[in-house]
Each structure stands twice: as C-alpha cells, then as structure tokens.
Amino acid sequence: MGELANCERCDRVFVKQLRDICNDCYKKEEEDFRSVYNFLRKRENRTATIGQIVEATDVDETLIQKFIREKRLQPSHFPNLSYPCERCQRPITEGTICDSCQNELKEDLVRYDAVKSAEEKALDAERETTYYAKGEWKNE
C-alpha cells in the first residue's frame, strides 16, 4: 500500500507508490521526454547542446539532465549531452562526480588513513612506555 506524499514538482498530495511525483506531473514529464527525444532523433539535431535543446523544446534544463542521469538519453548517441559534477560543476556524462574530483577524494582518503595510522602508532608507543606499579593505580 502506498503512503501519502507531496509531489516534488507541484506540491500536491498524492499516494506515493513508485515515483516521487504525482501522476499528472509524470505524464507531463513523459511528454517533455518525448519532445526532447523527437528533437534529438533528427540527424541535424544529434549534436545539439542542452541549451539548444531547451531553446527548441521549452523543456527545463534540469529535467533534461535528469533524463541523462537516468540513462534515458545516452551521451554515446548524443555526444554533446552532459550534466554537472555534484562537486565542481564540470560537465560529465556518467556517475555523480567527475574523474578529477574522484581522484582528489581518493588522495584525501589516503592522507586521512596515513594520519590516522601515525596517530595510532604514537598512541601504541605511548602505551608501551607507560609503566604502572602495583598499588599506584587509583580508581576515582
């Protein structure tokens, strides 16, 4: 059984089952997709940029980017289609962040692991050099 939710696009209350938008907004989104796809199917429009598609079809840029993220529009078929990296806003065609941001994050993780390892070694060394005599240990 579905639960009540507000549509992300029009804020109307609907019974949420599979989608985060109501049926009316879904139908509108599908019409927009057909409009964009029909525009891109023409040979002369296959290399169109998102700006050109928006201008020709009046479909919102974020919706076109959503179609690309969902792989409904494939950059392999339409080479000038992309969406922004979530971190640096560079254009990408797959995933959520670009290769340079991925490499930067990996390097940060390696540095973090190195610092954490050095801290653990220092703590172990401190434990090895600390001596307690019997009877000097106090519980407070």
PDB file of C-alpha atoms in Angstrom:
ATOM      1  CA  MET A   1       0.000   0.000   0.000  1.00  0.00           C
ATOM      2  CA  GLY A   2       1.305   3.466  -0.852  1.00  0.00           C
ATOM      3  CA  GLU A   3       1.792   6.334   1.525  1.00  0.00           C
ATOM      4  CA  LEU A   4       0.703   9.940   1.220  1.00  0.00           C
ATOM      5  CA  ALA A   5       3.360  12.340  -0.003  1.00  0.00           C
ATOM      6  CA  ASN A   6       3.690  15.744  -1.621  1.00  0.00           C
ATOM      7  CA  CYS A   7       4.644  15.853  -5.277  1.00  0.00           C
ATOM      8  CA  GLU A   8       8.194  17.195  -5.734  1.00  0.00           C
ATOM      9  CA  ARG A   9       7.144  19.282  -8.719  1.00  0.00           C
ATOM     10  CA  CYS A  10       3.686  20.685  -7.944  1.00  0.00           C
ATOM     11  CA  ASP A  11       3.483  20.043  -4.161  1.00  0.00           C
ATOM     12  CA  ARG A  12       0.096  18.318  -4.478  1.00  0.00           C
ATOM     13  CA  VAL A  13      -0.729  15.454  -2.126  1.00  0.00           C
ATOM     14  CA  PHE A  14      -0.801  12.029  -3.805  1.00  0.00           C
ATOM     15  CA  VAL A  15      -0.436   8.354  -2.945  1.00  0.00           C
ATOM     16  CA  LYS A  16       3.243   7.539  -3.398  1.00  0.00           C
ATOM     17  CA  GLN A  17       3.950   4.145  -4.871  1.00  0.00           C
ATOM     18  CA  LEU A  18       6.883   4.069  -7.272  1.00  0.00           C
ATOM     19  CA  ARG A  19       7.567   7.708  -8.102  1.00  0.00           C
ATOM     20  CA  ASP A  20       8.192  10.893  -6.134  1.00  0.00           C
ATOM     21  CA  ILE A  21       5.874  12.878  -8.393  1.00  0.00           C
ATOM     22  CA  CYS A  22       2.134  12.722  -8.936  1.00  0.00           C
ATOM     23  CA  ASN A  23       0.551  11.113 -11.986  1.00  0.00           C
ATOM     24  CA  ASP A  24      -0.163  14.447 -13.720  1.00  0.00           C
ATOM     25  CA  CYS A  25       3.458  15.590 -13.341  1.00  0.00           C
ATOM     26  CA  TYR A  26       4.664  12.178 -14.509  1.00  0.00           C
ATOM     27  CA  LYS A  27       2.553  12.470 -17.663  1.00  0.00           C
ATOM     28  CA  LYS A  28       3.939  15.981 -18.258  1.00  0.00           C
ATOM     29  CA  GLU A  29       7.487  14.676 -17.715  1.00  0.00           C
ATOM     30  CA  GLU A  30       6.900  11.883 -20.238  1.00  0.00           C
ATOM     31  CA  GLU A  31       5.570  14.400 -22.788  1.00  0.00           C
ATOM     32  CA  ASP A  32       8.690  16.510 -22.210  1.00  0.00           C
ATOM     33  CA  PHE A  33      10.886  13.447 -22.717  1.00  0.00           C
ATOM     34  CA  ARG A  34       9.130  12.593 -25.982  1.00  0.00           C
ATOM     35  CA  SER A  35       9.547  16.176 -27.123  1.00  0.00           C
ATOM     36  CA  VAL A  36      13.291  16.154 -26.352  1.00  0.00           C
ATOM     37  CA  TYR A  37      13.816  12.697 -27.838  1.00  0.00           C
ATOM     38  CA  ASN A  38      11.924  13.548 -31.025  1.00  0.00           C
ATOM     39  CA  PHE A  39      14.045  16.685 -31.370  1.00  0.00           C
ATOM     40  CA  LEU A  40      17.275  14.712 -30.935  1.00  0.00           C
ATOM     41  CA  ARG A  41      16.236  11.913 -33.299  1.00  0.00           C
ATOM     42  CA  LYS A  42      16.569  14.240 -36.259  1.00  0.00           C
ATOM     43  CA  ARG A  43      20.028  13.830 -37.773  1.00  0.00           C
ATOM     44  CA  GLU A  44      20.809  17.557 -37.749  1.00  0.00           C
ATOM     45  CA  ASN A  45      19.967  17.830 -34.023  1.00  0.00           C
ATOM     46  CA  ARG A  46      22.023  14.903 -32.687  1.00  0.00           C
ATOM     47  CA  THR A  47      24.936  17.152 -31.780  1.00  0.00           C
ATOM     48  CA  ALA A  48      22.742  19.764 -30.093  1.00  0.00           C
ATOM     49  CA  THR A  49      23.801  21.102 -26.710  1.00  0.00           C
ATOM     50  CA  ILE A  50      21.458  21.233 -23.739  1.00  0.00           C
ATOM     51  CA  GLY A  51      20.993  24.973 -24.291  1.00  0.00           C
ATOM     52  CA  GLN A  52      19.891  24.377 -27.862  1.00  0.00           C
ATOM     53  CA  ILE A  53      17.509  21.627 -26.755  1.00  0.00           C
ATOM     54  CA  VAL A  54      15.985  23.896 -24.100  1.00  0.00           C
ATOM     55  CA  GLU A  55      15.524  26.650 -26.669  1.00  0.00           C
ATOM     56  CA  ALA A  56      13.907  24.337 -29.224  1.00  0.00           C
ATOM     57  CA  THR A  57      11.667  22.300 -26.911  1.00  0.00           C
ATOM     58  CA  ASP A  58      10.991  24.607 -23.919  1.00  0.00           C
ATOM     59  CA  VAL A  59      11.868  21.714 -21.583  1.00  0.00           C
ATOM     60  CA  ASP A  60      13.667  22.704 -18.372  1.00  0.00           C
ATOM     61  CA  GLU A  61      17.428  22.096 -18.333  1.00  0.00           C
ATOM     62  CA  THR A  62      17.308  20.224 -15.014  1.00  0.00           C
ATOM     63  CA  LEU A  63      14.739  17.824 -16.454  1.00  0.00           C
ATOM     64  CA  ILE A  64      16.963  17.113 -19.470  1.00  0.00           C
ATOM     65  CA  GLN A  65      19.859  16.484 -17.072  1.00  0.00           C
ATOM     66  CA  LYS A  66      17.616  14.100 -15.143  1.00  0.00           C
ATOM     67  CA  PHE A  67      16.917  12.176 -18.368  1.00  0.00           C
ATOM     68  CA  ILE A  68      20.670  11.875 -18.947  1.00  0.00           C
ATOM     69  CA  ARG A  69      21.336  10.734 -15.344  1.00  0.00           C
ATOM     70  CA  GLU A  70      18.606   8.119 -15.664  1.00  0.00           C
ATOM     71  CA  LYS A  71      20.255   6.999 -18.939  1.00  0.00           C
ATOM     72  CA  ARG A  72      17.106   7.671 -20.893  1.00  0.00           C
ATOM     73  CA  LEU A  73      19.199   9.921 -23.144  1.00  0.00           C
ATOM     74  CA  GLN A  74      22.604   8.382 -23.821  1.00  0.00           C
ATOM     75  CA  PRO A  75      25.636  10.611 -24.456  1.00  0.00           C
ATOM     76  CA  SER A  76      27.025   7.843 -26.679  1.00  0.00           C
ATOM     77  CA  HIS A  77      24.187   8.586 -29.106  1.00  0.00           C
ATOM     78  CA  PHE A  78      24.083  12.331 -28.483  1.00  0.00           C
ATOM     79  CA  PRO A  79      27.690  13.459 -27.837  1.00  0.00           C
ATOM     80  CA  ASN A  80      27.025  16.991 -26.550  1.00  0.00           C
ATOM     81  CA  LEU A  81      24.749  15.918 -23.695  1.00  0.00           C
ATOM     82  CA  SER A  82      26.114  16.147 -20.173  1.00  0.00           C
ATOM     83  CA  TYR A  83      25.208  17.252 -16.653  1.00  0.00           C
ATOM     84  CA  PRO A  84      27.269  18.976 -13.953  1.00  0.00           C
ATOM     85  CA  CYS A  85      29.503  17.214 -11.440  1.00  0.00           C
ATOM     86  CA  GLU A  86      27.919  17.495  -7.979  1.00  0.00           C
ATOM     87  CA  ARG A  87      31.182  18.774  -6.527  1.00  0.00           C
ATOM     88  CA  CYS A  88      32.799  21.110  -9.084  1.00  0.00           C
ATOM     89  CA  GLN A  89      30.047  21.584 -11.702  1.00  0.00           C
ATOM     90  CA  ARG A  90      32.224  20.373 -14.622  1.00  0.00           C
ATOM     91  CA  PRO A  91      30.202  18.603 -17.335  1.00  0.00           C
ATOM     92  CA  ILE A  92      30.098  14.795 -17.003  1.00  0.00           C
ATOM     93  CA  THR A  93      28.225  12.039 -18.809  1.00  0.00           C
ATOM     94  CA  GLU A  94      28.048   9.351 -16.116  1.00  0.00           C
ATOM     95  CA  GLY A  95      28.156   8.987 -12.346  1.00  0.00           C
ATOM     96  CA  THR A  96      27.727  11.850  -9.898  1.00  0.00           C
ATOM     97  CA  ILE A  97      31.244  13.317  -9.713  1.00  0.00           C
ATOM     98  CA  CYS A  98      33.965  13.790 -12.327  1.00  0.00           C
ATOM     99  CA  ASP A  99      37.233  11.838 -12.529  1.00  0.00           C
ATOM    100  CA  SER A 100      39.355  14.658 -11.105  1.00  0.00           C
ATOM    101  CA  CYS A 101      37.070  15.001  -8.067  1.00  0.00           C
ATOM    102  CA  GLN A 102      37.160  11.215  -7.587  1.00  0.00           C
ATOM    103  CA  ASN A 103      40.962  11.260  -7.662  1.00  0.00           C
ATOM    104  CA  GLU A 104      41.055  14.189  -5.238  1.00  0.00           C
ATOM    105  CA  LEU A 105      38.743  12.369  -2.821  1.00  0.00           C
ATOM    106  CA  LYS A 106      40.849   9.196  -3.068  1.00  0.00           C
ATOM    107  CA  GLU A 107      44.000  11.190  -2.277  1.00  0.00           C
ATOM    108  CA  ASP A 108      42.241  12.778   0.703  1.00  0.00           C
ATOM    109  CA  LEU A 109      41.294   9.323   1.983  1.00  0.00           C
ATOM    110  CA  VAL A 110      44.869   8.088   1.600  1.00  0.00           C
ATOM    111  CA  ARG A 111      46.154  11.132   3.541  1.00  0.00           C
ATOM    112  CA  TYR A 112      43.498  10.592   6.219  1.00  0.00           C
ATOM    113  CA  ASP A 113      44.481   6.930   6.570  1.00  0.00           C
ATOM    114  CA  ALA A 114      48.158   7.923   6.857  1.00  0.00           C
ATOM    115  CA  VAL A 115      47.413  10.466   9.608  1.00  0.00           C
ATOM    116  CA  LYS A 116      45.160   8.010  11.430  1.00  0.00           C
ATOM    117  CA  SER A 117      47.842   5.316  11.222  1.00  0.00           C
ATOM    118  CA  ALA A 118      50.503   7.711  12.554  1.00  0.00           C
ATOM    119  CA  GLU A 119      48.232   8.675  15.455  1.00  0.00           C
ATOM    120  CA  GLU A 120      47.616   5.013  16.299  1.00  0.00           C
ATOM    121  CA  LYS A 121      51.357   4.267  16.211  1.00  0.00           C
ATOM    122  CA  ALA A 122      52.040   7.219  18.526  1.00  0.00           C
ATOM    123  CA  LEU A 123      49.337   6.014  20.916  1.00  0.00           C
ATOM    124  CA  ASP A 124      50.767   2.468  20.873  1.00  0.00           C
ATOM    125  CA  ALA A 125      54.266   3.830  21.526  1.00  0.00           C
ATOM    126  CA  GLU A 126      52.937   5.847  24.468  1.00  0.00           C
ATOM    127  CA  ARG A 127      51.239   2.760  25.907  1.00  0.00           C
ATOM    128  CA  GLU A 128      54.459   0.776  25.632  1.00  0.00           C
ATOM    129  CA  THR A 129      56.484   3.390  27.549  1.00  0.00           C
ATOM    130  CA  THR A 130      53.981   3.946  30.346  1.00  0.00           C
ATOM    131  CA  TYR A 131      54.576   1.828  33.442  1.00  0.00           C
ATOM    132  CA  TYR A 132      52.291   1.325  36.374  1.00  0.00           C
ATOM    133  CA  ALA A 133      53.390  -0.055  39.718  1.00  0.00           C
ATOM    134  CA  LYS A 134      51.112  -2.263  41.699  1.00  0.00           C
ATOM    135  CA  GLY A 135      49.205  -0.223  44.245  1.00  0.00           C
ATOM    136  CA  GLU A 136      49.698   3.088  42.457  1.00  0.00           C
ATOM    137  CA  TRP A 137      46.644   2.568  40.307  1.00  0.00           C
ATOM    138  CA  LYS A 138      43.741   4.586  41.716  1.00  0.00           C
ATOM    139  CA  ASN A 139      40.102   4.440  40.749  1.00  0.00           C
ATOM    140  CA  GLU A 140      38.325   7.719  41.190  1.00  0.00           C
TER     141      GLU A 140
END
